[in-house]
XYZ file of C-alpha atoms in Angstrom:
725
model
C 14.625 -14.443 -4.864
C 14.644 -14.688 -8.639
C 10.989 -15.525 -9.378
C 7.538 -16.194 -7.919
C 8.435 -19.840 -7.261
C 11.242 -18.613 -4.954
C 8.729 -16.489 -3.063
C 6.467 -19.525 -2.599
C 9.429 -21.611 -1.343
C 10.442 -18.950 1.204
C 6.857 -18.537 2.355
C 6.215 -22.264 2.752
C 9.475 -22.854 4.649
C 8.772 -20.000 7.070
C 5.119 -21.021 7.507
C 6.186 -24.567 8.472
C 8.490 -23.363 11.261
C 7.113 -24.067 14.770
C 5.924 -20.798 16.302
C 5.230 -19.017 12.992
C 1.564 -18.021 12.783
C 1.688 -16.680 9.226
C 4.201 -15.524 6.618
C 3.563 -13.425 3.503
C 6.346 -12.957 0.953
C 6.217 -10.091 -1.533
C 8.368 -10.897 -4.560
C 8.225 -7.333 -5.898
C 9.558 -5.744 -2.687
C 11.838 -8.698 -1.827
C 10.407 -8.667 1.697
C 8.473 -10.913 4.060
C 6.024 -10.051 6.864
C 5.977 -12.698 9.587
C 3.614 -13.060 12.533
C 5.206 -15.347 15.113
C 5.225 -16.402 18.773
C 8.426 -14.960 20.233
C 8.512 -17.598 22.986
C 8.776 -20.394 20.391
C 10.900 -18.974 17.570
C 13.274 -16.056 16.994
C 14.156 -14.150 13.807
C 17.586 -15.807 13.998
C 15.894 -19.234 13.783
C 13.971 -18.088 10.700
C 17.198 -16.800 9.141
C 18.833 -20.185 9.723
C 15.874 -22.032 8.189
C 16.031 -19.904 5.033
C 19.805 -20.201 4.743
C 19.248 -23.959 4.801
C 17.398 -23.780 1.463
C 19.786 -21.366 -0.212
C 18.312 -17.951 0.669
C 19.317 -15.301 3.172
C 17.407 -12.676 5.103
C 18.164 -9.503 7.047
C 16.004 -9.339 10.176
C 17.446 -6.339 12.029
C 15.394 -3.118 11.901
C 18.240 -0.690 12.570
C 19.504 2.125 10.356
C 22.694 0.106 9.790
C 20.629 -2.887 8.608
C 18.613 -0.686 6.256
C 21.849 0.735 4.845
C 23.175 -2.815 4.415
C 20.035 -3.833 2.487
C 20.411 -0.751 0.292
C 24.076 -1.573 -0.375
C 23.281 -5.219 -1.175
C 20.591 -4.157 -3.664
C 22.953 -1.605 -5.185
C 25.779 -4.179 -5.510
C 23.400 -6.742 -7.026
C 22.061 -4.212 -9.499
C 25.566 -3.064 -10.503
C 26.683 -6.691 -10.922
C 23.587 -7.439 -13.018
C 24.175 -4.330 -15.148
C 27.830 -5.212 -15.709
C 26.989 -8.812 -16.673
C 24.205 -7.642 -18.990
C 26.471 -5.192 -20.819
C 29.109 -7.884 -21.409
C 26.434 -10.410 -22.386
C 25.062 -8.039 -25.046
C 28.604 -7.274 -26.280
C 29.249 -11.009 -26.781
C 25.735 -11.876 -28.001
C 25.740 -9.437 -30.950
C 28.691 -11.060 -32.834
C 27.491 -14.500 -31.673
C 24.080 -13.916 -33.262
C 25.493 -12.425 -36.486
C 28.027 -15.223 -36.987
C 25.542 -17.956 -36.052
C 22.867 -16.748 -38.475
C 24.888 -15.628 -41.509
C 28.349 -17.289 -41.426
C 27.731 -20.876 -40.268
C 29.284 -22.292 -43.455
C 32.643 -20.614 -42.831
C 35.307 -23.189 -41.826
C 35.867 -23.563 -38.071
C 32.941 -21.185 -37.369
C 31.403 -23.577 -34.755
C 34.643 -23.232 -32.754
C 34.357 -19.434 -32.879
C 30.748 -19.715 -31.670
C 31.896 -22.044 -28.870
C 34.536 -19.486 -27.827
C 31.983 -16.643 -27.742
C 29.209 -18.594 -25.999
C 31.331 -20.183 -23.253
C 31.916 -16.992 -21.196
C 28.316 -15.960 -21.931
C 26.754 -19.163 -20.601
C 29.245 -20.340 -17.959
C 30.514 -17.014 -16.581
C 27.954 -14.284 -17.195
C 25.075 -16.761 -16.703
C 26.690 -18.573 -13.757
C 24.103 -17.260 -11.258
C 21.393 -19.319 -12.985
C 23.373 -22.535 -12.483
C 24.410 -21.694 -8.898
C 20.847 -20.907 -7.857
C 19.441 -23.931 -9.711
C 21.917 -26.185 -7.874
C 20.894 -24.691 -4.501
C 17.252 -25.391 -5.368
C 17.994 -28.933 -6.551
C 19.820 -29.739 -3.295
C 16.586 -28.993 -1.440
C 14.319 -30.765 -3.966
C 12.765 -27.557 -5.286
C 12.880 -25.624 -8.542
C 12.448 -22.054 -9.745
C 12.989 -19.896 -12.812
C 16.766 -20.298 -12.497
C 16.178 -24.055 -12.833
C 14.389 -23.518 -16.156
C 17.097 -21.183 -17.497
C 19.947 -23.421 -16.295
C 18.355 -26.549 -17.796
C 17.561 -24.919 -21.144
C 20.865 -23.118 -21.727
C 22.893 -25.909 -20.095
C 21.332 -28.632 -22.267
C 21.736 -26.544 -25.442
C 25.382 -25.755 -24.587
C 26.410 -29.291 -23.528
C 24.624 -30.863 -26.508
C 26.372 -28.421 -28.864
C 29.797 -29.177 -27.350
C 29.139 -32.938 -27.726
C 28.061 -32.508 -31.358
C 31.087 -30.331 -32.120
C 33.618 -32.753 -30.585
C 31.931 -36.033 -31.599
C 30.083 -35.396 -34.896
C 30.701 -39.019 -36.032
C 28.153 -40.209 -33.426
C 25.418 -38.629 -35.569
C 27.042 -39.151 -38.964
C 27.082 -42.938 -38.409
C 23.312 -42.718 -37.916
C 22.827 -40.625 -41.042
C 22.060 -37.428 -39.098
C 23.597 -33.945 -39.123
C 25.330 -32.819 -35.902
C 23.668 -29.470 -35.044
C 25.197 -26.891 -32.695
C 23.154 -24.247 -30.843
C 25.855 -22.155 -29.219
C 24.222 -18.947 -30.434
C 20.815 -20.005 -29.047
C 22.241 -20.801 -25.578
C 24.323 -17.608 -25.426
C 21.679 -15.232 -26.767
C 19.017 -16.682 -24.441
C 21.284 -15.852 -21.466
C 21.801 -12.318 -22.831
C 18.065 -11.770 -23.359
C 17.163 -13.044 -19.897
C 19.833 -10.895 -18.228
C 18.608 -7.876 -20.200
C 15.015 -8.663 -19.186
C 16.000 -8.939 -15.515
C 17.861 -5.617 -15.694
C 14.842 -3.849 -17.237
C 12.606 -5.557 -14.677
C 14.775 -4.358 -11.770
C 14.716 -0.788 -13.091
C 10.954 -0.912 -13.517
C 10.489 -2.414 -10.034
C 12.583 0.421 -8.592
C 10.119 2.873 -10.170
C 7.177 1.120 -8.517
C 8.635 1.935 -5.086
C 9.480 5.571 -5.916
C 6.616 6.823 -3.700
C 8.155 5.361 -0.552
C 11.577 6.759 -1.513
C 10.045 10.229 -1.912
C 8.433 9.953 1.518
C 11.714 8.804 3.080
C 13.496 11.733 1.440
C 11.179 14.222 3.157
C 12.914 14.022 6.535
C 16.119 16.071 6.785
C 19.256 14.464 8.236
C 20.095 17.385 10.545
C 18.189 20.079 12.455
C 18.974 23.513 13.917
C 18.493 23.067 17.681
C 17.898 26.279 19.662
C 19.712 26.285 23.008
C 18.655 28.032 26.263
C 20.894 30.988 25.334
C 19.199 31.374 21.926
C 22.142 30.016 19.926
C 21.472 27.317 17.338
C 23.432 24.071 16.967
C 23.333 21.681 13.999
C 22.584 18.160 15.295
C 21.444 14.862 13.672
C 17.644 14.483 13.632
C 17.990 11.250 15.657
C 19.188 13.330 18.645
C 16.023 15.479 18.824
C 14.011 14.913 22.013
C 10.452 15.893 22.957
C 10.374 19.517 24.119
C 13.457 20.598 22.142
C 13.146 23.976 20.403
C 13.941 23.826 16.666
C 14.528 26.633 14.155
C 13.190 26.193 10.606
C 14.258 28.627 7.872
C 12.552 29.279 4.499
C 12.910 26.332 2.091
C 13.799 23.844 4.825
C 11.935 20.638 5.620
C 10.304 20.291 9.035
C 12.186 17.457 10.814
C 9.661 16.311 13.480
C 6.079 16.978 14.594
C 5.541 19.897 16.955
C 3.823 23.174 17.880
C 4.911 26.654 16.760
C 6.262 28.808 19.594
C 7.267 31.928 17.667
C 7.217 33.260 14.110
C 4.796 32.523 11.284
C 4.963 31.115 7.775
C 3.217 29.234 4.977
C 3.946 25.497 4.951
C 3.631 23.115 1.979
C 2.092 19.842 3.256
C 1.226 18.513 -0.222
C 3.461 15.417 -0.076
C 1.600 14.296 3.064
C -1.953 15.504 2.501
C -2.168 15.744 -1.291
C -3.423 19.331 -0.891
C -1.492 21.713 -3.200
C -2.305 24.969 -1.347
C 0.271 25.999 1.333
C -1.153 26.254 4.861
C -0.690 29.390 7.000
C 0.981 28.662 10.362
C 1.239 30.898 13.428
C 2.119 30.448 17.110
C 0.089 27.589 18.598
C -0.435 25.780 15.279
C 0.834 22.251 14.704
C 3.446 21.362 12.097
C 4.346 17.869 10.847
C 7.592 16.229 9.769
C 8.169 16.245 6.014
C 6.288 19.496 5.308
C 8.323 22.239 3.599
C 8.559 25.750 5.061
C 7.993 28.325 2.322
C 8.088 31.905 3.572
C 9.185 33.049 7.024
C 11.357 31.516 9.753
C 9.834 30.066 12.909
C 10.702 28.135 16.031
C 8.691 25.171 17.216
C 8.759 22.727 20.130
C 9.138 19.024 19.259
C 6.110 16.921 20.282
C 6.631 13.660 18.375
C 10.043 12.406 17.301
C 11.536 9.354 15.584
C 9.026 6.644 14.740
C 6.136 8.526 16.373
C 5.933 11.340 13.804
C 3.093 11.403 11.293
C 5.619 11.007 8.456
C 7.136 7.900 10.096
C 3.661 6.430 10.593
C 2.774 7.127 6.958
C 6.004 5.498 5.736
C 5.361 2.469 7.963
C 1.754 2.156 6.768
C 2.723 2.481 3.092
C 5.485 -0.127 3.480
C 3.110 -2.552 5.190
C 0.436 -1.995 2.539
C 2.914 -2.426 -0.323
C 4.166 -5.637 1.290
C 0.700 -7.081 1.931
C -1.058 -9.528 -0.374
C -4.269 -9.021 -2.283
C -6.687 -11.986 -2.100
C -6.175 -12.733 -5.815
C -2.460 -13.256 -5.106
C -3.258 -16.456 -3.174
C -4.467 -18.107 -6.395
C -1.340 -16.936 -8.216
C 0.871 -18.348 -5.423
C -0.787 -21.754 -5.731
C -0.135 -21.751 -9.489
C 3.468 -20.543 -9.015
C 4.117 -23.381 -6.541
C 3.521 -26.014 -9.251
C 4.503 -23.941 -12.279
C 8.163 -24.984 -12.638
C 7.596 -28.760 -12.133
C 4.715 -28.642 -14.663
C 6.892 -26.796 -17.204
C 9.700 -29.338 -16.786
C 7.104 -32.084 -17.321
C 5.810 -30.390 -20.500
C 9.401 -29.965 -21.783
C 10.157 -33.669 -21.229
C 6.865 -34.642 -22.870
C 7.699 -32.461 -25.903
C 11.149 -34.065 -26.117
C 9.642 -37.568 -25.921
C 6.932 -36.838 -28.499
C 9.451 -35.453 -30.997
C 11.883 -38.336 -30.405
C 9.153 -40.938 -30.994
C 7.191 -39.263 -33.794
C 9.684 -36.808 -35.281
C 11.341 -39.084 -37.803
C 15.010 -38.783 -38.745
C 15.543 -35.444 -36.966
C 13.246 -36.317 -34.042
C 15.972 -36.350 -31.382
C 17.448 -33.046 -32.547
C 14.051 -31.373 -32.843
C 13.013 -32.867 -29.499
C 16.007 -31.332 -27.742
C 15.308 -28.014 -29.466
C 11.633 -28.109 -28.400
C 12.592 -28.999 -24.821
C 15.062 -26.110 -24.629
C 12.504 -23.687 -26.123
C 9.774 -24.723 -23.644
C 12.149 -24.269 -20.703
C 13.224 -20.855 -22.002
C 9.805 -19.384 -22.804
C 8.051 -20.345 -19.547
C 7.937 -17.335 -17.230
C 6.801 -17.571 -13.596
C 8.173 -14.049 -13.041
C 5.344 -12.393 -14.967
C 2.840 -14.227 -12.747
C 4.732 -13.304 -9.591
C 4.977 -9.620 -10.501
C 1.432 -9.123 -11.836
C -0.277 -8.376 -8.518
C 2.410 -6.924 -6.188
C 3.721 -4.363 -8.677
C 0.204 -3.011 -9.287
C -0.425 -2.921 -5.509
C 2.881 -1.105 -4.908
C 2.127 1.535 -7.516
C -1.508 1.894 -6.359
C -0.569 2.303 -2.691
C 2.247 4.717 -3.593
C -0.056 6.733 -5.848
C -2.590 6.917 -3.011
C 0.069 8.106 -0.548
C 1.038 10.881 -2.975
C -2.600 12.029 -3.057
C -2.997 11.959 0.728
C -4.871 8.619 0.710
C -3.241 6.159 3.117
C -4.160 2.539 2.383
C -3.510 0.049 5.165
C -3.468 -3.199 3.163
C -3.839 -4.663 -0.308
C -7.097 -6.407 0.587
C -8.937 -3.136 1.235
C -7.467 -1.602 -1.944
C -8.767 -4.562 -3.947
C -12.155 -4.645 -2.173
C -12.835 -0.897 -2.580
C -13.570 -1.300 -6.300
C -16.721 -3.276 -5.358
C -18.182 -0.614 -3.027
C -21.929 -0.194 -3.622
C -22.876 1.979 -0.633
C -21.006 4.723 1.251
C -22.176 5.681 4.747
C -21.017 9.149 5.833
C -20.839 10.536 9.354
C -21.823 14.219 9.484
C -19.574 16.064 11.952
C -15.975 16.221 10.731
C -16.738 14.255 7.580
C -19.372 16.253 5.683
C -18.957 19.319 7.909
C -15.739 21.026 8.996
C -15.854 19.392 12.428
C -14.940 22.742 13.984
C -18.296 23.723 15.484
C -18.696 27.183 17.003
C -21.403 28.544 19.310
C -23.622 31.004 17.464
C -25.734 31.968 20.484
C -26.686 30.991 24.058
C -30.190 31.281 25.499
C -30.839 31.045 29.240
C -34.133 30.225 30.892
C -35.761 33.060 32.822
C -34.703 33.503 36.439
C -31.481 31.451 36.172
C -28.395 32.713 38.011
C -26.153 32.755 34.931
C -22.893 33.666 36.664
C -22.904 30.533 38.832
C -24.382 28.043 36.377
C -22.204 28.963 33.414
C -19.183 28.087 35.593
C -20.788 24.677 36.134
C -21.620 24.249 32.430
C -18.068 25.186 31.455
C -16.569 22.753 34.007
C -18.882 19.939 32.871
C -18.156 20.344 29.161
C -14.426 20.425 29.945
C -14.733 16.747 30.922
C -15.928 15.779 27.422
C -13.849 15.270 24.257
C -16.816 15.822 21.920
C -16.373 18.652 19.354
C -19.679 20.241 20.454
C -18.468 20.295 24.060
C -15.210 21.907 22.935
C -17.225 24.593 21.121
C -19.139 25.427 24.325
C -15.903 25.494 26.356
C -14.287 27.837 23.796
C -17.330 30.153 23.908
C -17.625 30.282 27.712
C -13.916 30.223 28.446
C -13.344 33.989 28.471
C -15.676 34.817 31.363
C -15.820 31.807 33.710
C -13.849 29.864 36.307
C -13.738 26.098 36.770
C -15.620 24.500 39.677
C -15.294 21.051 41.250
C -17.623 18.292 39.998
C -18.105 14.726 41.258
C -19.245 11.508 39.562
C -18.590 12.563 35.973
C -20.125 10.079 33.498
C -20.077 10.237 29.695
C -23.083 8.971 27.720
C -21.655 8.140 24.295
C -23.511 9.948 21.548
C -25.782 11.776 24.006
C -23.766 13.943 26.380
C -22.326 14.049 29.887
C -23.532 14.229 33.494
C -21.952 14.926 36.899
C -22.793 16.030 40.438
C -22.463 19.600 41.650
C -22.999 20.190 45.374
C -24.983 16.959 45.620
C -27.232 17.729 42.637
C -27.009 16.138 39.193
C -26.207 18.360 36.195
C -26.418 17.410 32.506
C -25.097 18.707 29.174
C -25.921 17.165 25.830
C -28.653 16.353 23.350
C -32.429 16.520 23.698
C -32.409 12.710 23.997
C -30.332 12.980 27.202
C -32.818 15.497 28.602
C -35.785 13.263 27.744
C -34.094 10.194 29.215
C -33.859 12.037 32.530
C -37.453 13.369 32.295
C -36.346 16.982 31.922
C -38.795 19.206 30.052
C -38.089 22.565 28.443
C -39.587 25.771 29.852
C -41.851 27.599 27.397
C -39.293 30.314 26.661
C -36.607 27.739 25.762
C -39.095 25.686 23.735
C -39.964 28.564 21.394
C -36.289 29.525 20.986
C -35.207 25.962 20.155
C -37.954 25.673 17.558
C -36.745 28.875 15.893
C -33.138 27.645 15.871
C -34.257 24.240 14.619
C -35.695 25.878 11.506
C -32.215 27.344 10.849
C -30.699 23.821 10.980
C -28.505 24.692 13.958
C -27.250 21.973 16.307
C -28.528 22.383 19.878
C -26.756 21.503 23.124
C -28.827 21.608 26.325
C -27.654 22.297 29.879
C -29.782 21.219 32.851
C -29.817 20.665 36.591
C -31.785 17.901 38.249
C -35.098 19.784 38.196
C -35.082 21.723 34.903
C -33.301 22.651 31.671
C -31.387 25.865 32.346
C -29.980 26.872 28.944
C -29.443 25.893 25.336
C -26.541 26.622 22.969
C -27.023 26.975 19.196
C -23.990 25.611 17.396
C -23.122 25.931 13.736
C -20.730 23.643 11.868
C -20.189 24.725 8.243
C -20.316 22.124 5.475
C -16.955 21.455 3.802
C -16.527 23.121 0.414
C -15.893 19.782 -1.364
C -18.682 17.732 0.273
C -21.395 18.349 -2.329
C -19.028 17.606 -5.232
C -17.829 14.413 -3.511
C -21.406 13.172 -3.033
C -22.233 14.000 -6.671
C -19.172 12.059 -7.882
C -20.078 9.039 -5.769
C -23.614 9.003 -7.149
C -22.291 9.341 -10.718
C -20.130 6.268 -10.014
C -23.322 4.327 -9.240
C -22.768 4.299 -5.468
C -25.568 4.868 -2.944
C -24.768 7.551 -0.324
C -26.181 7.644 3.214
C -25.769 10.248 5.975
C -25.824 9.260 9.669
C -25.650 11.708 12.564
C -26.397 11.913 16.244
C -27.747 15.417 15.588
C -31.431 16.371 15.422
C -33.547 15.596 12.360
C -33.875 19.200 11.148
C -30.131 19.750 11.123
C -29.539 16.383 9.436
C -32.167 17.151 6.767
C -30.682 20.587 6.067
C -27.116 19.233 5.699
C -28.303 16.291 3.557
C -30.184 18.677 1.245
C -27.181 20.991 1.025
C -24.835 18.226 -0.187
C -27.361 16.235 -2.239
C -27.928 13.132 -0.058
C -31.403 11.565 -0.253
C -31.029 8.953 2.513
C -30.207 10.114 6.046
C -30.838 9.159 9.660
C -30.706 11.535 12.645
C -30.294 10.931 16.365
C -28.289 7.714 15.885
C -26.039 6.231 18.580
C -22.690 4.525 17.809
C -24.355 1.097 18.027
C -27.070 2.314 15.628
C -24.403 3.253 13.060
C -22.953 -0.253 13.265
C -26.442 -1.781 12.974
C -27.163 0.371 9.897
C -23.958 -0.858 8.210
C -24.928 -4.462 9.065
C -28.398 -3.973 7.571
C -26.883 -2.766 4.273
C -24.540 -5.769 4.302
C -27.488 -8.117 4.872
C -28.965 -6.673 1.670
C -25.860 -7.976 -0.116
C -24.098 -4.633 -0.502
C -20.384 -3.935 -0.128
C -20.362 -1.047 2.345
C -17.807 1.685 3.026
C -18.069 3.678 6.269
C -16.466 7.119 6.469
C -16.011 8.785 9.858
C -13.633 10.725 12.057
C -14.630 10.185 15.662
C -14.527 7.656 18.483
C -18.287 7.242 18.075
C -17.694 6.024 14.481
C -15.185 3.305 15.400
C -17.801 0.526 15.831
C -19.271 1.168 12.376
C -15.792 1.538 10.869
C -14.783 -1.857 12.256
C -17.991 -3.447 10.891
C -17.820 -1.987 7.350
C -16.260 -3.877 4.422
C -14.066 -0.848 3.692
C -13.463 1.679 6.472
C -12.241 5.198 5.705
C -11.107 7.627 8.415
C -10.707 11.372 8.134
C -7.072 12.139 8.927
C -7.860 15.093 11.184
C -10.156 12.993 13.387
C -9.431 10.739 16.361
C -6.510 8.292 16.537
C -8.948 5.455 17.299
C -10.848 6.017 14.044
C -7.533 6.035 12.128
C -6.357 2.854 13.877
C -9.576 0.988 13.048
C -9.909 2.243 9.450
C -8.330 0.491 6.450
C -7.914 3.820 4.628
C -7.124 7.287 5.980
C -7.654 10.570 4.128
C -4.893 12.697 5.644
C -6.393 16.073 4.728
C -9.933 15.092 5.771
C -11.206 16.147 2.311
C -14.354 14.164 1.349
C -13.352 14.688 -2.298
C -10.709 12.022 -1.688
C -13.406 9.349 -1.129
C -14.329 8.978 -4.828
C -10.625 9.391 -5.668
C -9.798 6.392 -3.429
C -12.505 4.271 -5.067
C -11.308 5.273 -8.549
C -7.745 4.361 -7.556
C -8.985 0.952 -6.381
C -10.872 0.370 -9.635
C -7.827 1.272 -11.728
C -5.502 -0.868 -9.597
C -7.796 -3.901 -9.827
C -8.156 -3.361 -13.587
C -4.344 -3.271 -13.865
C -4.005 -6.472 -11.807
C -6.508 -8.221 -14.084
C -4.695 -6.995 -17.202
C -1.357 -8.157 -15.777
C -2.702 -11.586 -14.833
C -4.406 -11.961 -18.219
C -1.181 -11.253 -20.107
C 0.926 -13.391 -17.741
C -1.439 -16.371 -18.075
C -2.123 -15.968 -21.801
C 1.598 -15.599 -22.504
C 2.355 -18.939 -20.832
C -0.817 -20.713 -22.053
C -0.075 -19.804 -25.694
C 3.729 -19.645 -25.582
C 4.502 -23.028 -23.986
C 2.489 -25.180 -26.474
C 3.926 -23.232 -29.444
C 7.427 -23.760 -28.027
C 6.649 -27.476 -27.721
C 5.836 -27.540 -31.459
C 2.047 -27.980 -31.599
C 1.860 -25.770 -34.723
C 4.444 -27.817 -36.645
C 2.045 -30.509 -37.996
C -0.271 -27.781 -39.364
C 2.027 -24.932 -40.419
C 5.572 -26.273 -40.249
C 6.380 -23.507 -37.713
C 8.945 -24.119 -34.959
C 9.867 -21.429 -32.429
C 13.535 -20.479 -32.212
C 14.946 -20.607 -28.634
C 16.421 -17.103 -29.127
C 12.962 -15.669 -29.918
C 11.592 -17.576 -26.921
C 14.249 -16.003 -24.694
C 13.372 -12.514 -25.916
C 9.642 -13.160 -25.368
C 10.277 -14.470 -21.861
C 12.356 -11.400 -20.968
C 9.737 -9.019 -22.359
C 6.818 -10.686 -20.565
C 8.022 -9.578 -17.108
C 8.971 -6.124 -18.337
C 5.552 -5.652 -19.973
C 3.731 -6.584 -16.741
C 5.774 -4.150 -14.638
C 5.459 -1.426 -17.279
C 1.677 -1.868 -17.335
C 1.636 -1.390 -13.554
C 3.683 1.777 -13.919
C 0.963 3.250 -16.161
C -1.048 3.710 -12.939
C 1.438 6.385 -11.855
C 0.683 8.612 -14.806
C -3.115 8.364 -14.672
C -4.894 11.156 -12.784
């Protein structure tokens, strides 16, 4: 594809195929995402349809196919570079001779000799592609370039060989060999600079891909290591990692210890200490000691592979504003051709003695200066850089729509556990009711909490685990956001919040009541354990607030964003945490459905709402929010539902993500402004609207340079995002 009009053609052809649900072409990445019904159409059918209109597509998702794509891009770039170098070599003497030595005898023939290889050989791709488009009744940027340079060249050849045709009519026979040749050189140079700039916009994904090593040191049953390709690693394999090496797959340390740099994945610059039992992820770099770890996730299942896939999908997705640009690009080339013909006609009719000559010159200049590429690159290049920048900071963005929408966020709703707090709760103390047989009932409590995946349950299990044994329970039932119940020897037992106790009409003995009130004043989270007749014990659990939470909340408020805290915890704990981090609005004792309802209520007030959470109980609210943000160390469900994921789970990344969105949207608007204003101002000037007032006519060579620079300026403006903190 050579311009935005090509992208629109590919998209419309694919969308019209029976069985294709939707197709989205990204001109910047030269890729297309297609949703289709496999029973009605195959990728081979799509390939055939595109080949029918002069394009081609690689549909295989194998390593060989990826290598082929890379080789094709490399060959195309090398061919473009070679043609550009030769075009510049020929254009320099062509321009000098055409501007300063036109009166030298036989000079037009020298210009013809220099411009012919420039236009017909080095610029042949424009004519080939324009012919392919014309055969299928469509047009693109190549059509504009081929028409402008072709008309200028053919007209010059005619005037050179048959000057009497004009002399008989009292007119001078002009030649524009230098204009045609230099326009081709400028456009080739512009495309080369554009390709180099576009390559920079995708540097983030290349860095991520470069994080996985090609080979690994596999430890055999006898302890000897063997170097094997990473593709051969299977789950359970033991792998040796030495200092300075990249971790090839996700796994769990079995022996040794080290510090591991996970900054390229999480955005956190401080190396993380790892010991036996800790998890390591593909792409992280081992810094100090050697260690062996067992592979848990390999191939496309690793965190690194998922990140790469998510970044690629996000970079290939379309922002809503792009739909408007696509509609304009679809009619851009036909409109420009119409304007060029109108300019030619106006000059011919009203231009006097030189009207035909000036009309042809104006038509060529209009065709040269018009640039659909700048329009086509304005949005996707900014999205690519924004998504890549986010990935480098540990902010995974799922699609362009959420990146664009995040700049409008007015309210952020924060879950407490795992978002504001560490999410690693620990039991501070247990208190048993008088007369309870602790030895038996703590076995039951331990066994009951083992059936729950809630972090508070895990804290109780970790605390009791040293001194208990598991017992058999029947009829286990989870009450989302409240706790868990089961049957033990025909009697119901419960573990969970005060709300669960009250729902089952269980009251606290006096001794427990006074203790819970004392703990409540310390803002500790309480978990109750009860049998059918009475509450037996209570656990006081502490969950420290993350070091960056208060600063994150302060930043959000400084950005003019309202911050809310929601938690299923008791009111005292919620109030204490809210006060600690500087949140004025909070709600305690909320169920998952209540969180969703709260988000809906804010939306009904006309606010754009972001929900930030890490657990299964946040997934409803995450799905409801305008922008959903998951903490990367939370549940897979939350990460699947969310449109953004903060890999490190640092709340400080929330304002960073919103700032990134604001800067990306600002860049898109700047790009679109310059792309539109360039064409809106440039095309009428090229047509000659200033001539009646100022006598100014735009030279086609200047028009060619301006057209080349317009695309480069848009891509360069997008690249500025990379260097902003």
